[in-house]
mmCIF file of C-alpha atoms in Angstrom:
data_model
loop_
_atom_site.group_PDB
_atom_site.id
_atom_site.type_symbol
_atom_site.label_atom_id
_atom_site.label_comp_id
_atom_site.label_asym_id
_atom_site.label_seq_id
_atom_site.Cartn_x
_atom_site.Cartn_y
_atom_site.Cartn_z
ATOM 1 C CA MET A 14 -13.183 18.201 49.362
ATOM 2 C CA ARG A 15 -11.669 20.461 46.692
ATOM 3 C CA ARG A 16 -12.977 18.154 43.984
ATOM 4 C CA ILE A 17 -16.473 18.184 45.519
ATOM 5 C CA LEU A 18 -16.536 21.976 45.813
ATOM 6 C CA SER A 19 -15.246 22.317 42.260
ATOM 7 C CA THR A 20 -17.988 19.969 41.029
ATOM 8 C CA ILE A 21 -20.696 21.861 42.934
ATOM 9 C CA SER A 22 -19.477 25.157 41.475
ATOM 10 C CA TYR A 23 -19.388 23.598 38.007
ATOM 11 C CA ILE A 24 -22.937 22.217 38.312
ATOM 12 C CA THR A 25 -24.262 25.524 39.686
ATOM 13 C CA THR A 26 -22.719 27.491 36.838
ATOM 14 C CA SER A 27 -24.028 24.983 34.295
ATOM 15 C CA LEU A 28 -27.559 25.177 35.708
ATOM 16 C CA LEU A 29 -27.465 28.970 35.521
ATOM 17 C CA LEU A 30 -26.393 28.746 31.885
ATOM 18 C CA ILE A 31 -29.192 26.263 31.141
ATOM 19 C CA LEU A 32 -31.723 28.638 32.707
ATOM 20 C CA LEU A 33 -30.326 31.438 30.576
ATOM 21 C CA LEU A 34 -30.650 29.320 27.439
ATOM 22 C CA CYS A 35 -34.226 28.355 28.350
ATOM 23 C CA SER A 36 -34.998 32.048 28.736
ATOM 24 C CA VAL A 37 -33.539 32.731 25.297
ATOM 25 C CA THR A 38 -35.526 29.854 23.788
ATOM 26 C CA SER A 39 -38.785 31.136 25.236
ATOM 27 C CA CYS A 40 -38.075 34.591 23.825
ATOM 28 C CA ILE A 41 -37.357 33.158 20.387
ATOM 29 C CA ASP A 42 -40.522 31.047 20.323
ATOM 30 C CA ASN A 43 -42.950 33.667 21.529
ATOM 31 C CA GLU A 44 -41.662 37.080 20.579
ATOM 32 C CA GLU A 45 -38.907 37.346 18.008
ATOM 33 C CA TYR A 46 -39.267 34.828 15.192
ATOM 34 C CA ALA A 47 -42.182 33.255 13.357
ATOM 35 C CA ASN A 48 -42.555 29.529 12.762
ATOM 36 C CA ASN A 49 -41.697 29.642 9.066
ATOM 37 C CA PRO A 50 -38.525 28.875 7.057
ATOM 38 C CA ARG A 51 -37.059 32.349 7.436
ATOM 39 C CA GLY A 52 -38.009 32.571 11.110
ATOM 40 C CA ASN A 53 -36.397 29.225 11.926
ATOM 41 C CA PHE A 54 -33.234 30.255 10.102
ATOM 42 C CA GLU A 55 -32.985 33.583 11.943
ATOM 43 C CA ALA A 56 -33.671 31.924 15.298
ATOM 44 C CA LEU A 57 -30.987 29.289 14.780
ATOM 45 C CA TRP A 58 -28.441 31.805 13.545
ATOM 46 C CA LYS A 59 -29.125 34.066 16.564
ATOM 47 C CA ILE A 60 -28.875 31.226 19.103
ATOM 48 C CA MET A 61 -25.484 30.253 17.755
ATOM 49 C CA ASP A 62 -24.355 33.880 17.414
ATOM 50 C CA GLU A 63 -24.964 34.586 21.109
ATOM 51 C CA HIS A 64 -24.037 31.268 22.716
ATOM 52 C CA TYR A 65 -21.603 29.249 20.579
ATOM 53 C CA CYS A 66 -18.112 29.381 22.065
ATOM 54 C CA PHE A 67 -15.520 28.802 19.327
ATOM 55 C CA PHE A 68 -16.071 31.554 16.747
ATOM 56 C CA SER A 69 -12.821 33.385 17.492
ATOM 57 C CA GLN A 70 -10.696 30.267 17.948
ATOM 58 C CA LYS A 71 -11.872 28.855 14.616
ATOM 59 C CA GLY A 72 -11.747 32.159 12.745
ATOM 60 C CA ILE A 73 -15.399 31.944 11.657
ATOM 61 C CA ASP A 74 -17.118 35.048 10.235
ATOM 62 C CA TRP A 75 -20.668 34.307 11.397
ATOM 63 C CA GLN A 76 -22.054 37.479 9.790
ATOM 64 C CA ASP A 77 -20.749 36.282 6.438
ATOM 65 C CA VAL A 78 -22.423 32.905 7.058
ATOM 66 C CA HIS A 79 -25.717 34.741 7.658
ATOM 67 C CA GLN A 80 -25.426 36.655 4.394
ATOM 68 C CA ARG A 81 -24.694 33.536 2.377
ATOM 69 C CA TYR A 82 -27.407 31.313 3.845
ATOM 70 C CA ALA A 83 -30.194 33.903 4.201
ATOM 71 C CA LYS A 84 -30.458 33.939 0.401
ATOM 72 C CA GLN A 85 -31.397 30.240 0.387
ATOM 73 C CA PHE A 86 -34.627 30.568 2.419
ATOM 74 C CA ASP A 87 -38.102 31.315 1.106
ATOM 75 C CA ALA A 88 -41.679 30.563 2.166
ATOM 76 C CA SER A 89 -42.053 27.655 -0.261
ATOM 77 C CA MET A 90 -39.443 25.432 1.447
ATOM 78 C CA ASN A 91 -40.646 22.184 3.021
ATOM 79 C CA GLU A 92 -39.219 20.709 6.254
ATOM 80 C CA LYS A 93 -36.672 18.491 4.531
ATOM 81 C CA GLN A 94 -35.311 21.419 2.529
ATOM 82 C CA GLN A 95 -35.103 23.609 5.640
ATOM 83 C CA PHE A 96 -33.291 20.851 7.485
ATOM 84 C CA GLU A 97 -30.740 20.409 4.714
ATOM 85 C CA VAL A 98 -29.824 24.085 4.491
ATOM 86 C CA LEU A 99 -29.770 24.599 8.267
ATOM 87 C CA THR A 100 -27.522 21.557 8.685
ATOM 88 C CA ASN A 101 -25.185 22.897 5.990
ATOM 89 C CA MET A 102 -25.022 26.197 7.843
ATOM 90 C CA LEU A 103 -24.167 24.490 11.145
ATOM 91 C CA SER A 104 -21.479 22.445 9.382
ATOM 92 C CA GLU A 105 -19.612 25.708 8.807
ATOM 93 C CA LEU A 106 -18.675 25.456 12.506
ATOM 94 C CA LYS A 107 -16.856 22.147 11.959
ATOM 95 C CA ASP A 108 -17.952 20.950 15.391
ATOM 96 C CA GLY A 109 -19.016 17.415 16.308
ATOM 97 C CA HIS A 110 -20.974 18.760 19.286
ATOM 98 C CA VAL A 111 -23.282 20.775 17.008
ATOM 99 C CA ASN A 112 -26.427 18.838 16.084
ATOM 100 C CA LEU A 113 -29.896 19.673 14.806
ATOM 101 C CA TYR A 114 -32.581 17.263 16.060
ATOM 102 C CA THR A 115 -35.860 16.651 14.195
ATOM 103 C CA SER A 116 -38.426 13.854 14.166
ATOM 104 C CA PHE A 117 -36.997 12.518 10.895
ATOM 105 C CA ASN A 118 -33.229 13.068 11.081
ATOM 106 C CA ILE A 119 -30.289 14.439 13.046
ATOM 107 C CA GLY A 120 -28.051 17.047 11.479
ATOM 108 C CA ARG A 121 -24.410 16.304 12.295
ATOM 109 C CA TYR A 122 -20.830 17.062 11.367
ATOM 110 C CA TRP A 123 -18.607 13.963 11.356
ATOM 111 C CA ALA A 124 -15.656 15.044 9.215
ATOM 112 C CA TRP A 125 -13.591 15.307 12.419
ATOM 113 C CA ARG A 126 -13.424 11.488 12.348
ATOM 114 C CA ASP A 127 -14.556 10.356 8.876
ATOM 115 C CA ASN A 128 -11.732 12.121 7.013
ATOM 116 C CA TYR A 129 -9.033 10.126 8.815
ATOM 117 C CA PRO A 130 -7.872 6.492 9.087
ATOM 118 C CA LYS A 131 -10.052 4.426 11.413
ATOM 119 C CA ASN A 132 -7.125 2.789 13.205
ATOM 120 C CA TYR A 133 -9.493 0.335 14.816
ATOM 121 C CA SER A 134 -11.019 -3.025 13.901
ATOM 122 C CA ASP A 135 -13.893 -4.853 15.600
ATOM 123 C CA SER A 136 -12.600 -8.202 14.383
ATOM 124 C CA LEU A 137 -9.131 -7.536 15.812
ATOM 125 C CA GLU A 138 -10.654 -6.470 19.128
ATOM 126 C CA ARG A 139 -12.503 -9.795 19.380
ATOM 127 C CA LYS A 140 -9.279 -11.630 18.641
ATOM 128 C CA TYR A 141 -7.374 -9.872 21.424
ATOM 129 C CA LEU A 142 -10.198 -10.133 23.966
ATOM 130 C CA LYS A 143 -10.891 -13.771 23.023
ATOM 131 C CA SER A 144 -14.056 -15.261 24.523
ATOM 132 C CA ASP A 145 -13.205 -15.437 28.210
ATOM 133 C CA TYR A 146 -12.797 -11.710 28.900
ATOM 134 C CA LEU A 147 -14.504 -10.157 31.924
ATOM 135 C CA ILE A 148 -17.078 -7.352 31.960
ATOM 136 C CA ALA A 149 -17.831 -4.798 34.693
ATOM 137 C CA SER A 150 -19.377 -1.299 34.548
ATOM 138 C CA GLY A 151 -19.273 -1.373 30.748
ATOM 139 C CA LEU A 152 -15.533 -2.140 30.751
ATOM 140 C CA ASP A 153 -14.192 -5.275 29.038
ATOM 141 C CA TYR A 154 -10.910 -6.518 30.496
ATOM 142 C CA THR A 155 -8.480 -9.382 30.201
ATOM 143 C CA VAL A 156 -4.820 -10.344 30.625
ATOM 144 C CA PHE A 157 -2.673 -10.929 27.534
ATOM 145 C CA ASP A 158 -0.237 -13.840 27.289
ATOM 146 C CA ASP A 159 2.705 -11.519 28.048
ATOM 147 C CA ASN A 160 1.118 -10.578 31.395
ATOM 148 C CA ILE A 161 -0.079 -7.150 30.278
ATOM 149 C CA GLY A 162 -3.561 -6.099 31.340
ATOM 150 C CA TYR A 163 -6.033 -4.749 28.810
ATOM 151 C CA ILE A 164 -9.167 -2.664 29.427
ATOM 152 C CA ARG A 165 -11.523 -1.819 26.590
ATOM 153 C CA CYS A 166 -13.630 1.299 27.296
ATOM 154 C CA GLU A 167 -15.940 1.981 24.361
ATOM 155 C CA SER A 168 -18.137 4.619 26.028
ATOM 156 C CA PHE A 169 -18.465 6.842 29.075
ATOM 157 C CA GLN A 170 -22.263 6.811 28.914
ATOM 158 C CA ASN A 171 -22.815 4.284 31.704
ATOM 159 C CA PRO A 172 -21.758 4.877 35.337
ATOM 160 C CA ILE A 173 -18.434 3.348 36.379
ATOM 161 C CA GLY A 174 -18.767 2.045 39.922
ATOM 162 C CA ALA A 175 -15.971 2.475 42.463
ATOM 163 C CA GLY A 176 -16.410 -1.114 43.617
ATOM 164 C CA ASN A 177 -16.206 -2.358 40.051
ATOM 165 C CA LEU A 178 -12.959 -0.456 39.508
ATOM 166 C CA ASP A 179 -11.521 -1.997 42.670
ATOM 167 C CA ASP A 180 -12.367 -5.487 41.403
ATOM 168 C CA ILE A 181 -10.950 -4.789 37.933
ATOM 169 C CA LEU A 182 -7.660 -3.352 39.190
ATOM 170 C CA LEU A 183 -7.300 -6.083 41.809
ATOM 171 C CA HIS A 184 -7.699 -8.703 39.083
ATOM 172 C CA LEU A 185 -5.083 -6.947 36.905
ATOM 173 C CA GLN A 186 -2.711 -6.173 39.778
ATOM 174 C CA PRO A 187 -0.188 -8.970 38.959
ATOM 175 C CA CYS A 188 0.263 -7.563 35.435
ATOM 176 C CA ASN A 189 3.453 -5.776 34.386
ATOM 177 C CA GLY A 190 1.527 -2.899 32.852
ATOM 178 C CA LEU A 191 -1.891 -1.868 31.619
ATOM 179 C CA ILE A 192 -3.371 -0.889 28.246
ATOM 180 C CA ILE A 193 -6.550 1.218 28.267
ATOM 181 C CA ASP A 194 -8.181 1.223 24.843
ATOM 182 C CA VAL A 195 -10.563 4.173 24.308
ATOM 183 C CA ARG A 196 -10.501 4.088 20.513
ATOM 184 C CA ASN A 197 -13.939 4.812 18.995
ATOM 185 C CA ASN A 198 -15.143 6.100 22.365
ATOM 186 C CA GLY A 199 -17.455 8.960 21.412
ATOM 187 C CA GLY A 200 -17.842 10.273 24.960
ATOM 188 C CA GLY A 201 -20.616 10.330 27.544
ATOM 189 C CA GLN A 202 -20.521 11.666 31.093
ATOM 190 C CA LEU A 203 -17.463 13.641 32.184
ATOM 191 C CA SER A 204 -17.896 12.274 35.710
ATOM 192 C CA ASN A 205 -17.326 8.728 34.420
ATOM 193 C CA ALA A 206 -14.154 9.749 32.597
ATOM 194 C CA GLU A 207 -12.929 11.421 35.768
ATOM 195 C CA GLU A 208 -13.812 8.387 37.906
ATOM 196 C CA LEU A 209 -11.625 6.134 35.794
ATOM 197 C CA ALA A 210 -8.725 8.565 35.416
ATOM 198 C CA ALA A 211 -8.651 9.218 39.183
ATOM 199 C CA ARG A 212 -7.288 5.692 39.743
ATOM 200 C CA PHE A 213 -3.980 6.606 38.059
ATOM 201 C CA THR A 214 -2.690 9.428 40.261
ATOM 202 C CA ASN A 215 -1.671 9.603 43.910
ATOM 203 C CA LYS A 216 -1.939 13.371 44.237
ATOM 204 C CA GLU A 217 -4.237 16.123 43.100
ATOM 205 C CA GLU A 218 -3.410 17.112 39.536
ATOM 206 C CA LEU A 219 -4.229 20.296 37.656
ATOM 207 C CA VAL A 220 -5.644 18.856 34.428
ATOM 208 C CA GLY A 221 -7.083 21.867 32.637
ATOM 209 C CA TYR A 222 -9.345 24.897 32.619
ATOM 210 C CA ILE A 223 -12.907 25.790 31.633
ATOM 211 C CA GLN A 224 -14.674 29.049 30.733
ATOM 212 C CA HIS A 225 -18.347 30.012 30.812
ATOM 213 C CA LYS A 226 -20.235 32.348 28.498
ATOM 214 C CA THR A 227 -21.074 35.623 30.253
ATOM 215 C CA GLY A 228 -22.722 37.640 27.475
ATOM 216 C CA PRO A 229 -24.000 37.617 23.867
ATOM 217 C CA ASN A 230 -20.788 38.797 22.188
ATOM 218 C CA HIS A 231 -18.423 36.220 20.725
ATOM 219 C CA ASN A 232 -15.689 36.956 23.267
ATOM 220 C CA ASP A 233 -17.855 37.318 26.384
ATOM 221 C CA PHE A 234 -16.348 34.669 28.666
ATOM 222 C CA SER A 235 -15.452 34.268 32.305
ATOM 223 C CA SER A 236 -11.844 33.953 33.378
ATOM 224 C CA LEU A 237 -10.248 30.516 33.124
ATOM 225 C CA GLN A 238 -11.458 28.274 35.952
ATOM 226 C CA PRO A 239 -9.054 25.453 36.937
ATOM 227 C CA GLU A 240 -10.047 21.788 36.819
ATOM 228 C CA TYR A 241 -8.448 19.304 39.213
ATOM 229 C CA LEU A 242 -8.236 15.528 39.212
ATOM 230 C CA THR A 243 -8.277 14.135 42.748
ATOM 231 C CA PRO A 244 -6.975 10.608 43.501
ATOM 232 C CA GLY A 245 -9.787 8.072 43.578
ATOM 233 C CA LYS A 246 -10.745 6.283 46.771
ATOM 234 C CA GLY A 247 -9.841 2.630 46.487
ATOM 235 C CA ILE A 248 -7.201 0.727 44.556
ATOM 236 C CA ARG A 249 -4.938 2.959 42.458
ATOM 237 C CA TRP A 250 -2.682 1.732 39.673
ATOM 238 C CA GLN A 251 1.077 2.277 40.142
ATOM 239 C CA LYS A 252 2.572 0.546 37.092
ATOM 240 C CA PRO A 253 3.022 1.717 33.477
ATOM 241 C CA VAL A 254 -0.103 2.607 31.512
ATOM 242 C CA VAL A 255 -0.628 3.074 27.781
ATOM 243 C CA VAL A 256 -3.821 4.720 26.499
ATOM 244 C CA LEU A 257 -4.807 3.872 22.913
ATOM 245 C CA THR A 258 -6.457 6.592 20.811
ATOM 246 C CA ASN A 259 -7.786 7.292 17.339
ATOM 247 C CA ARG A 260 -9.705 10.092 15.628
ATOM 248 C CA SER A 261 -13.041 8.781 16.947
ATOM 249 C CA VAL A 262 -12.093 9.592 20.558
ATOM 250 C CA PHE A 263 -14.387 12.528 21.275
ATOM 251 C CA SER A 264 -15.963 14.700 23.966
ATOM 252 C CA ALA A 265 -15.703 13.049 27.427
ATOM 253 C CA ALA A 266 -13.239 10.509 26.005
ATOM 254 C CA ASN A 267 -11.123 13.395 24.723
ATOM 255 C CA GLU A 268 -11.189 14.797 28.270
ATOM 256 C CA PHE A 269 -10.162 11.401 29.656
ATOM 257 C CA VAL A 270 -7.067 11.460 27.455
ATOM 258 C CA LYS A 271 -6.389 15.012 28.676
ATOM 259 C CA TYR A 272 -6.608 13.805 32.279
ATOM 260 C CA MET A 273 -4.400 10.786 31.673
ATOM 261 C CA LYS A 274 -1.649 12.892 30.075
ATOM 262 C CA CYS A 275 -1.289 14.571 33.480
ATOM 263 C CA CYS A 276 -0.872 11.280 35.363
ATOM 264 C CA PRO A 277 2.516 9.633 36.008
ATOM 265 C CA ASN A 278 3.732 6.566 34.077
ATOM 266 C CA VAL A 279 1.181 7.142 31.283
ATOM 267 C CA HIS A 280 1.825 7.276 27.538
ATOM 268 C CA ILE A 281 -0.682 7.968 24.757
ATOM 269 C CA VAL A 282 -0.318 5.789 21.650
ATOM 270 C CA GLY A 283 -2.217 5.833 18.360
ATOM 271 C CA ASP A 284 -3.718 8.706 16.394
ATOM 272 C CA LYS A 285 -4.683 12.219 17.427
ATOM 273 C CA THR A 286 -8.041 12.322 19.198
ATOM 274 C CA GLY A 287 -11.123 13.825 17.553
ATOM 275 C CA GLY A 288 -11.490 16.687 20.026
ATOM 276 C CA GLY A 289 -14.850 17.984 21.188
ATOM 277 C CA ALA A 290 -13.696 20.312 23.979
ATOM 278 C CA GLY A 291 -16.813 22.464 24.168
ATOM 279 C CA LEU A 292 -19.284 21.559 26.916
ATOM 280 C CA PRO A 293 -22.593 21.171 25.013
ATOM 281 C CA PHE A 294 -25.954 22.771 25.800
ATOM 282 C CA SER A 295 -29.291 22.848 23.944
ATOM 283 C CA SER A 296 -31.954 25.267 22.755
ATOM 284 C CA GLU A 297 -35.063 25.135 20.552
ATOM 285 C CA LEU A 298 -36.325 26.633 17.287
ATOM 286 C CA PRO A 299 -39.862 28.015 16.739
ATOM 287 C CA ASN A 300 -40.880 24.802 14.934
ATOM 288 C CA GLY A 301 -39.857 22.629 17.886
ATOM 289 C CA TRP A 302 -36.559 21.348 16.484
ATOM 290 C CA SER A 303 -33.776 21.345 19.043
ATOM 291 C CA VAL A 304 -30.165 22.322 18.515
ATOM 292 C CA ARG A 305 -27.157 21.247 20.565
ATOM 293 C CA PHE A 306 -23.976 23.305 20.507
ATOM 294 C CA SER A 307 -20.678 23.912 22.281
ATOM 295 C CA ALA A 308 -21.161 26.606 24.928
ATOM 296 C CA CYS A 309 -18.231 26.331 27.369
ATOM 297 C CA PRO A 310 -14.671 25.943 26.043
ATOM 298 C CA MET A 311 -12.281 23.606 27.873
ATOM 299 C CA TYR A 312 -8.480 23.700 27.791
ATOM 300 C CA ASP A 313 -5.557 21.533 28.879
ATOM 301 C CA ARG A 314 -3.292 22.364 31.832
ATOM 302 C CA ASP A 315 -1.102 24.492 29.540
ATOM 303 C CA LYS A 316 -4.199 26.570 28.663
ATOM 304 C CA GLN A 317 -4.207 25.182 25.135
ATOM 305 C CA MET A 318 -7.547 24.458 23.467
ATOM 306 C CA THR A 319 -8.215 20.751 22.822
ATOM 307 C CA GLU A 320 -11.242 21.268 20.568
ATOM 308 C CA PHE A 321 -9.198 20.034 17.591
ATOM 309 C CA GLY A 322 -7.871 16.956 19.396
ATOM 310 C CA ILE A 323 -4.910 15.828 21.494
ATOM 311 C CA ASP A 324 -1.706 14.552 19.936
ATOM 312 C CA PRO A 325 -0.420 11.149 21.104
ATOM 313 C CA ASP A 326 3.025 10.672 22.585
ATOM 314 C CA TYR A 327 3.625 8.033 19.886
ATOM 315 C CA LYS A 328 1.855 8.358 16.528
ATOM 316 C CA VAL A 329 1.037 4.824 15.344
ATOM 317 C CA ASP A 330 -1.334 3.645 12.587
ATOM 318 C CA ILE A 331 -2.621 0.146 11.934
ATOM 319 C CA THR A 332 -0.694 -1.065 8.889
ATOM 320 C CA GLU A 333 -2.263 -3.011 6.062
ATOM 321 C CA SER A 334 0.275 -5.811 6.455
ATOM 322 C CA ASP A 335 -0.503 -6.220 10.178
ATOM 323 C CA LEU A 336 -4.220 -6.149 9.452
ATOM 324 C CA ILE A 337 -3.802 -9.029 6.994
ATOM 325 C CA LYS A 338 -1.814 -10.944 9.634
ATOM 326 C CA GLY A 339 -4.541 -10.382 12.220
ATOM 327 C CA LYS A 340 -2.434 -7.986 14.286
ATOM 328 C CA ASP A 341 -3.382 -4.632 15.750
ATOM 329 C CA THR A 342 -0.292 -2.472 15.161
ATOM 330 C CA ILE A 343 -1.298 -0.014 17.891
ATOM 331 C CA ILE A 344 -1.820 -2.693 20.556
ATOM 332 C CA GLU A 345 1.436 -4.421 19.604
ATOM 333 C CA PHE A 346 3.340 -1.132 19.879
ATOM 334 C CA ALA A 347 1.833 -0.543 23.329
ATOM 335 C CA ARG A 348 2.891 -4.033 24.462
ATOM 336 C CA GLN A 349 6.451 -3.405 23.318
ATOM 337 C CA LEU A 350 6.480 -0.026 25.050
ATOM 338 C CA ILE A 351 5.435 -1.586 28.357
ATOM 339 C CA ALA A 352 7.919 -4.442 27.932
ATOM 340 C CA LYS A 353 10.764 -1.918 27.643
#
């Protein structure tokens, strides 16, 4: 019941924030800014100034950004030139949840993952899964030769059914331990991440906190609201678990790792996650382009921000020598950890 009430409160607050953003968008389109290069720049800067949530935590001087980028706009700019400069401005936020959407391109910031080792290989994944692996609710799963279960979760976009999870865990029940591989999982629905994580605890766990924007100033936030993970209904896993991560674990997948760190018998192995701990919302520019941005900051149970990623319990990289041998160093480390 607590989980349901928490979810209802969360949805209600989110809907109120969406209505607020829609109100702001309407004001921008019709009253404040013209549909020209300078107007689109001022509208975008103002939307971010009033609603983006990580200025203080990232030490960003948004007024200085305005001064530097305002000089680059004039009436002669075409759409492609506007897009380039606006995307460069948004990149100052260093946030993978900040995107500018047009009919011809999407402005994005991917340095949070591209500047680090991949620590993942499609060809190695196929080798470990072989050809007889099972699939349910978007999860690929199999049993390794050493009787360790393996679940590959590449996205939280698609719903994860409770019945499917029962079947998966029942199939893997004889295994000595379980590996959950979320490497390269860029996120999706938080509810799906919660649904999966809820099968690995037998009691309600405090997993983190969330804040909501309450005003236009950079530090106008609500108090920290607790987030709880409630045990899932159905089969729950009681044996050791290792979650595999890399820098491409982002958004809802980052939250999944946060949840799992609070569950018993769980270790995180691999690289630091990519982060993405700001709940995203959207607004619109006078020319019809839409912008997505982080609006609600989320924290771990120690009230630490996870926007910059979550450290693993064991930092492991795929080595070049193992790659040549057809071995995934991170999976092999996880197997040894469970065997111990």
